[in-house]
mmCIF file with all atom_site columns, C-alpha atoms in Angstrom:
data_model
loop_
_atom_site.group_PDB
_atom_site.id
_atom_site.type_symbol
_atom_site.label_atom_id
_atom_site.label_alt_id
_atom_site.label_comp_id
_atom_site.label_asym_id
_atom_site.label_entity_id
_atom_site.label_seq_id
_atom_site.pdbx_PDB_ins_code
_atom_site.Cartn_x
_atom_site.Cartn_y
_atom_site.Cartn_z
_atom_site.occupancy
_atom_site.B_iso_or_equiv
_atom_site.pdbx_formal_charge
_atom_site.auth_seq_id
_atom_site.auth_comp_id
_atom_site.auth_asym_id
_atom_site.auth_atom_id
_atom_site.pdbx_PDB_model_num
ATOM 1   C CA . MET A 1 1   ? 17.212  24.977  2.210   1.00 0.00 ? 1   MET A CA 1
ATOM 2   C CA . PRO A 1 2   ? 20.204  22.894  1.070   1.00 0.00 ? 2   PRO A CA 1
ATOM 3   C CA . HIS A 1 3   ? 20.331  21.711  -2.518  1.00 0.00 ? 3   HIS A CA 1
ATOM 4   C CA . ASP A 1 4   ? 19.817  18.009  -1.632  1.00 0.00 ? 4   ASP A CA 1
ATOM 5   C CA . GLU A 1 5   ? 16.734  18.750  0.447   1.00 0.00 ? 5   GLU A CA 1
ATOM 6   C CA . LEU A 1 6   ? 15.319  20.904  -2.347  1.00 0.00 ? 6   LEU A CA 1
ATOM 7   C CA . LEU A 1 7   ? 15.782  18.087  -4.873  1.00 0.00 ? 7   LEU A CA 1
ATOM 8   C CA . GLU A 1 8   ? 14.218  15.611  -2.463  1.00 0.00 ? 8   GLU A CA 1
ATOM 9   C CA . ALA A 1 9   ? 11.218  17.880  -1.914  1.00 0.00 ? 9   ALA A CA 1
ATOM 10  C CA . ARG A 1 10  ? 10.752  18.380  -5.656  1.00 0.00 ? 10  ARG A CA 1
ATOM 11  C CA . LEU A 1 11  ? 10.994  14.645  -6.274  1.00 0.00 ? 11  LEU A CA 1
ATOM 12  C CA . GLY A 1 12  ? 8.453   13.994  -3.532  1.00 0.00 ? 12  GLY A CA 1
ATOM 13  C CA . ARG A 1 13  ? 6.024   16.452  -5.123  1.00 0.00 ? 13  ARG A CA 1
ATOM 14  C CA . ALA A 1 14  ? 6.538   14.881  -8.553  1.00 0.00 ? 14  ALA A CA 1
ATOM 15  C CA . VAL A 1 15  ? 5.806   11.411  -7.179  1.00 0.00 ? 15  VAL A CA 1
ATOM 16  C CA . HIS A 1 16  ? 2.755   12.764  -5.347  1.00 0.00 ? 16  HIS A CA 1
ATOM 17  C CA . ARG A 1 17  ? 1.398   14.362  -8.537  1.00 0.00 ? 17  ARG A CA 1
ATOM 18  C CA . CYS A 1 18  ? 2.096   11.180  -10.499 1.00 0.00 ? 18  CYS A CA 1
ATOM 19  C CA . LEU A 1 19  ? 0.197   8.961   -8.071  1.00 0.00 ? 19  LEU A CA 1
ATOM 20  C CA . LEU A 1 20  ? -2.660  11.401  -7.595  1.00 0.00 ? 20  LEU A CA 1
ATOM 21  C CA . SER A 1 21  ? -3.193  11.945  -11.315 1.00 0.00 ? 21  SER A CA 1
ATOM 22  C CA . GLY A 1 22  ? -3.085  8.190   -11.963 1.00 0.00 ? 22  GLY A CA 1
ATOM 23  C CA . VAL A 1 23  ? -5.679  7.456   -9.296  1.00 0.00 ? 23  VAL A CA 1
ATOM 24  C CA . LEU A 1 24  ? -7.938  10.321  -10.421 1.00 0.00 ? 24  LEU A CA 1
ATOM 25  C CA . ALA A 1 25  ? -7.719  9.313   -14.084 1.00 0.00 ? 25  ALA A CA 1
ATOM 26  C CA . SER A 1 26  ? -8.424  5.697   -13.200 1.00 0.00 ? 26  SER A CA 1
ATOM 27  C CA . ALA A 1 27  ? -11.386 6.550   -10.983 1.00 0.00 ? 27  ALA A CA 1
ATOM 28  C CA . THR A 1 28  ? -12.819 8.860   -13.645 1.00 0.00 ? 28  THR A CA 1
ATOM 29  C CA . LEU A 1 29  ? -12.562 6.197   -16.347 1.00 0.00 ? 29  LEU A CA 1
ATOM 30  C CA . MET A 1 30  ? -14.056 3.495   -14.141 1.00 0.00 ? 30  MET A CA 1
ATOM 31  C CA . LEU A 1 31  ? -16.953 5.651   -12.935 1.00 0.00 ? 31  LEU A CA 1
ATOM 32  C CA . LEU A 1 32  ? -17.720 6.824   -16.459 1.00 0.00 ? 32  LEU A CA 1
ATOM 33  C CA . GLY A 1 33  ? -17.560 3.228   -17.658 1.00 0.00 ? 33  GLY A CA 1
ATOM 34  C CA . LEU A 1 34  ? -19.859 2.110   -14.861 1.00 0.00 ? 34  LEU A CA 1
ATOM 35  C CA . PHE A 1 35  ? -22.484 4.733   -15.698 1.00 0.00 ? 35  PHE A CA 1
ATOM 36  C CA . LEU A 1 36  ? -22.274 3.947   -19.415 1.00 0.00 ? 36  LEU A CA 1
ATOM 37  C CA . ALA A 1 37  ? -22.480 0.204   -18.756 1.00 0.00 ? 37  ALA A CA 1
ATOM 38  C CA . LEU A 1 38  ? -25.625 0.678   -16.665 1.00 0.00 ? 38  LEU A CA 1
ATOM 39  C CA . GLY A 1 39  ? -27.332 2.283   -19.643 1.00 0.00 ? 39  GLY A CA 1
ATOM 40  C CA . GLN A 1 40  ? -26.197 -0.304  -22.180 1.00 0.00 ? 40  GLN A CA 1
ATOM 41  C CA . GLN A 1 41  ? -27.632 -3.696  -22.933 1.00 0.00 ? 41  GLN A CA 1
ATOM 42  C CA . PRO A 1 42  ? -25.616 -6.493  -21.328 1.00 0.00 ? 42  PRO A CA 1
ATOM 43  C CA . VAL A 1 43  ? -23.856 -8.584  -23.936 1.00 0.00 ? 43  VAL A CA 1
ATOM 44  C CA . GLU A 1 44  ? -21.720 -11.674 -23.624 1.00 0.00 ? 44  GLU A CA 1
ATOM 45  C CA . GLN A 1 45  ? -18.198 -10.701 -24.490 1.00 0.00 ? 45  GLN A CA 1
ATOM 46  C CA . GLU A 1 46  ? -15.052 -12.662 -24.594 1.00 0.00 ? 46  GLU A CA 1
ATOM 47  C CA . PRO A 1 47  ? -12.024 -11.093 -22.943 1.00 0.00 ? 47  PRO A CA 1
ATOM 48  C CA . VAL A 1 48  ? -10.063 -8.729  -25.130 1.00 0.00 ? 48  VAL A CA 1
ATOM 49  C CA . THR A 1 49  ? -6.497  -9.884  -25.492 1.00 0.00 ? 49  THR A CA 1
ATOM 50  C CA . ASP A 1 50  ? -5.158  -7.071  -27.658 1.00 0.00 ? 50  ASP A CA 1
ATOM 51  C CA . TRP A 1 51  ? -4.956  -3.565  -26.270 1.00 0.00 ? 51  TRP A CA 1
ATOM 52  C CA . PRO A 1 52  ? -5.675  -1.597  -29.481 1.00 0.00 ? 52  PRO A CA 1
ATOM 53  C CA . ARG A 1 53  ? -9.072  -3.265  -29.742 1.00 0.00 ? 53  ARG A CA 1
ATOM 54  C CA . LEU A 1 54  ? -9.792  -2.558  -26.078 1.00 0.00 ? 54  LEU A CA 1
ATOM 55  C CA . PHE A 1 55  ? -8.905  1.123   -26.474 1.00 0.00 ? 55  PHE A CA 1
ATOM 56  C CA . ALA A 1 56  ? -10.993 1.349   -29.661 1.00 0.00 ? 56  ALA A CA 1
ATOM 57  C CA . ARG A 1 57  ? -13.994 -0.063  -27.794 1.00 0.00 ? 57  ARG A CA 1
ATOM 58  C CA . ALA A 1 58  ? -13.415 2.369   -24.918 1.00 0.00 ? 58  ALA A CA 1
ATOM 59  C CA . LEU A 1 59  ? -13.246 5.312   -27.332 1.00 0.00 ? 59  LEU A CA 1
ATOM 60  C CA . ALA A 1 60  ? -16.510 4.098   -28.870 1.00 0.00 ? 60  ALA A CA 1
ATOM 61  C CA . GLY A 1 61  ? -18.141 4.541   -25.461 1.00 0.00 ? 61  GLY A CA 1
ATOM 62  C CA . GLU A 1 62  ? -18.444 0.940   -24.384 1.00 0.00 ? 62  GLU A CA 1
ATOM 63  C CA . GLY A 1 63  ? -18.786 0.979   -20.603 1.00 0.00 ? 63  GLY A CA 1
ATOM 64  C CA . ARG A 1 64  ? -17.083 -2.314  -19.827 1.00 0.00 ? 64  ARG A CA 1
ATOM 65  C CA . ALA A 1 65  ? -14.083 -1.366  -21.955 1.00 0.00 ? 65  ALA A CA 1
ATOM 66  C CA . LEU A 1 66  ? -13.784 1.974   -20.134 1.00 0.00 ? 66  LEU A CA 1
ATOM 67  C CA . VAL A 1 67  ? -13.732 0.169   -16.794 1.00 0.00 ? 67  VAL A CA 1
ATOM 68  C CA . ASP A 1 68  ? -11.005 -2.123  -18.124 1.00 0.00 ? 68  ASP A CA 1
ATOM 69  C CA . VAL A 1 69  ? -8.944  0.842   -19.329 1.00 0.00 ? 69  VAL A CA 1
ATOM 70  C CA . GLY A 1 70  ? -9.389  2.475   -15.924 1.00 0.00 ? 70  GLY A CA 1
ATOM 71  C CA . LEU A 1 71  ? -8.026  -0.666  -14.282 1.00 0.00 ? 71  LEU A CA 1
ATOM 72  C CA . ILE A 1 72  ? -5.057  -0.673  -16.663 1.00 0.00 ? 72  ILE A CA 1
ATOM 73  C CA . VAL A 1 73  ? -4.322  2.963   -15.794 1.00 0.00 ? 73  VAL A CA 1
ATOM 74  C CA . LEU A 1 74  ? -4.503  2.082   -12.105 1.00 0.00 ? 74  LEU A CA 1
ATOM 75  C CA . MET A 1 75  ? -2.121  -0.857  -12.562 1.00 0.00 ? 75  MET A CA 1
ATOM 76  C CA . PHE A 1 76  ? 0.429   1.247   -14.459 1.00 0.00 ? 76  PHE A CA 1
ATOM 77  C CA . THR A 1 77  ? 0.395   4.129   -11.968 1.00 0.00 ? 77  THR A CA 1
ATOM 78  C CA . PRO A 1 78  ? 3.010   2.516   -9.679  1.00 0.00 ? 78  PRO A CA 1
ATOM 79  C CA . VAL A 1 79  ? 5.154   1.707   -12.727 1.00 0.00 ? 79  VAL A CA 1
ATOM 80  C CA . VAL A 1 80  ? 5.165   5.380   -13.703 1.00 0.00 ? 80  VAL A CA 1
ATOM 81  C CA . ARG A 1 81  ? 6.050   6.221   -10.100 1.00 0.00 ? 81  ARG A CA 1
ATOM 82  C CA . VAL A 1 82  ? 9.135   3.992   -10.289 1.00 0.00 ? 82  VAL A CA 1
ATOM 83  C CA . ILE A 1 83  ? 10.186  5.678   -13.542 1.00 0.00 ? 83  ILE A CA 1
ATOM 84  C CA . VAL A 1 84  ? 9.674   9.163   -12.046 1.00 0.00 ? 84  VAL A CA 1
ATOM 85  C CA . LEU A 1 85  ? 11.819  8.166   -9.066  1.00 0.00 ? 85  LEU A CA 1
ATOM 86  C CA . ALA A 1 86  ? 14.529  6.772   -11.341 1.00 0.00 ? 86  ALA A CA 1
ATOM 87  C CA . VAL A 1 87  ? 14.652  9.970   -13.393 1.00 0.00 ? 87  VAL A CA 1
ATOM 88  C CA . GLY A 1 88  ? 14.700  12.097  -10.242 1.00 0.00 ? 88  GLY A CA 1
ATOM 89  C CA . TRP A 1 89  ? 17.507  10.082  -8.695  1.00 0.00 ? 89  TRP A CA 1
ATOM 90  C CA . LEU A 1 90  ? 19.480  10.201  -11.944 1.00 0.00 ? 90  LEU A CA 1
ATOM 91  C CA . ALA A 1 91  ? 19.117  13.989  -11.949 1.00 0.00 ? 91  ALA A CA 1
ATOM 92  C CA . ALA A 1 92  ? 20.275  14.079  -8.317  1.00 0.00 ? 92  ALA A CA 1
ATOM 93  C CA . ARG A 1 93  ? 23.215  11.820  -9.195  1.00 0.00 ? 93  ARG A CA 1
ATOM 94  C CA . GLN A 1 94  ? 22.150  9.199   -6.672  1.00 0.00 ? 94  GLN A CA 1
ATOM 95  C CA . TRP A 1 95  ? 23.374  6.358   -8.831  1.00 0.00 ? 95  TRP A CA 1
ATOM 96  C CA . TRP A 1 96  ? 22.599  3.460   -6.491  1.00 0.00 ? 96  TRP A CA 1
ATOM 97  C CA . LEU A 1 97  ? 18.963  4.463   -5.990  1.00 0.00 ? 97  LEU A CA 1
ATOM 98  C CA . ALA A 1 98  ? 18.564  5.165   -9.708  1.00 0.00 ? 98  ALA A CA 1
ATOM 99  C CA . ALA A 1 99  ? 20.007  1.745   -10.580 1.00 0.00 ? 99  ALA A CA 1
ATOM 100 C CA . VAL A 1 100 ? 17.631  0.016   -8.169  1.00 0.00 ? 100 VAL A CA 1
ATOM 101 C CA . SER A 1 101 ? 14.645  1.919   -9.613  1.00 0.00 ? 101 SER A CA 1
ATOM 102 C CA . LEU A 1 102 ? 15.632  1.119   -13.183 1.00 0.00 ? 102 LEU A CA 1
ATOM 103 C CA . THR A 1 103 ? 16.042  -2.555  -12.242 1.00 0.00 ? 103 THR A CA 1
ATOM 104 C CA . VAL A 1 104 ? 12.563  -2.571  -10.698 1.00 0.00 ? 104 VAL A CA 1
ATOM 105 C CA . ALA A 1 105 ? 11.146  -0.862  -13.804 1.00 0.00 ? 105 ALA A CA 1
ATOM 106 C CA . ALA A 1 106 ? 12.822  -3.460  -16.034 1.00 0.00 ? 106 ALA A CA 1
ATOM 107 C CA . LEU A 1 107 ? 11.437  -6.321  -13.936 1.00 0.00 ? 107 LEU A CA 1
ATOM 108 C CA . LEU A 1 108 ? 7.964   -4.806  -14.096 1.00 0.00 ? 108 LEU A CA 1
ATOM 109 C CA . GLY A 1 109 ? 8.279   -4.498  -17.861 1.00 0.00 ? 109 GLY A CA 1
ATOM 110 C CA . VAL A 1 110 ? 9.386   -8.125  -18.214 1.00 0.00 ? 110 VAL A CA 1
ATOM 111 C CA . SER A 1 111 ? 6.510   -9.301  -16.008 1.00 0.00 ? 111 SER A CA 1
ATOM 112 C CA . VAL A 1 112 ? 3.993   -7.371  -18.132 1.00 0.00 ? 112 VAL A CA 1
ATOM 113 C CA . ALA A 1 113 ? 5.493   -8.800  -21.325 1.00 0.00 ? 113 ALA A CA 1
ATOM 114 C CA . ILE A 1 114 ? 5.379   -12.337 -19.974 1.00 0.00 ? 114 ILE A CA 1
ATOM 115 C CA . GLY A 1 115 ? 1.878   -11.908 -18.526 1.00 0.00 ? 115 GLY A CA 1
ATOM 116 C CA . VAL A 1 116 ? 0.412   -10.413 -21.696 1.00 0.00 ? 116 VAL A CA 1
ATOM 117 C CA . GLY A 1 117 ? 2.353   -12.518 -24.181 1.00 0.00 ? 117 GLY A CA 1
#
C-alpha cells in the first residue's frame, strides 16, 4: 500500500473513532441523565449560563444537567473531527486541506464564543 493511501486510511480510522466515541459518550450521558431525572423530583430551574456550574451539577448527579452535558458533547463532536482532520492533513503535508480545516475550526470557535458570550 502506498504511503499516501496508508496515511489516508489511518486518518479515516482516527476520524471514525473520534465520531463514534463522541456519539457513544453523548448517548451514555443523556441516557444516564434521563434515568436519573425520572427518579428525581421535578424542580423549576433557570437555564445555566456558565459551564462550570453545569458540570458541577452534572457531577452531583442531577439528571437534567447530565442530559445538557451529553448534548454539549454531541455538539462538540464534529468540532473535534475537524481538528483531527487538520492535524492529520498537517502530518500528511497537505497544506491546503489543513488550512481549510483550521479555518473551519477557527470559525466554529468564534461562533461558540459569540453564541455563549
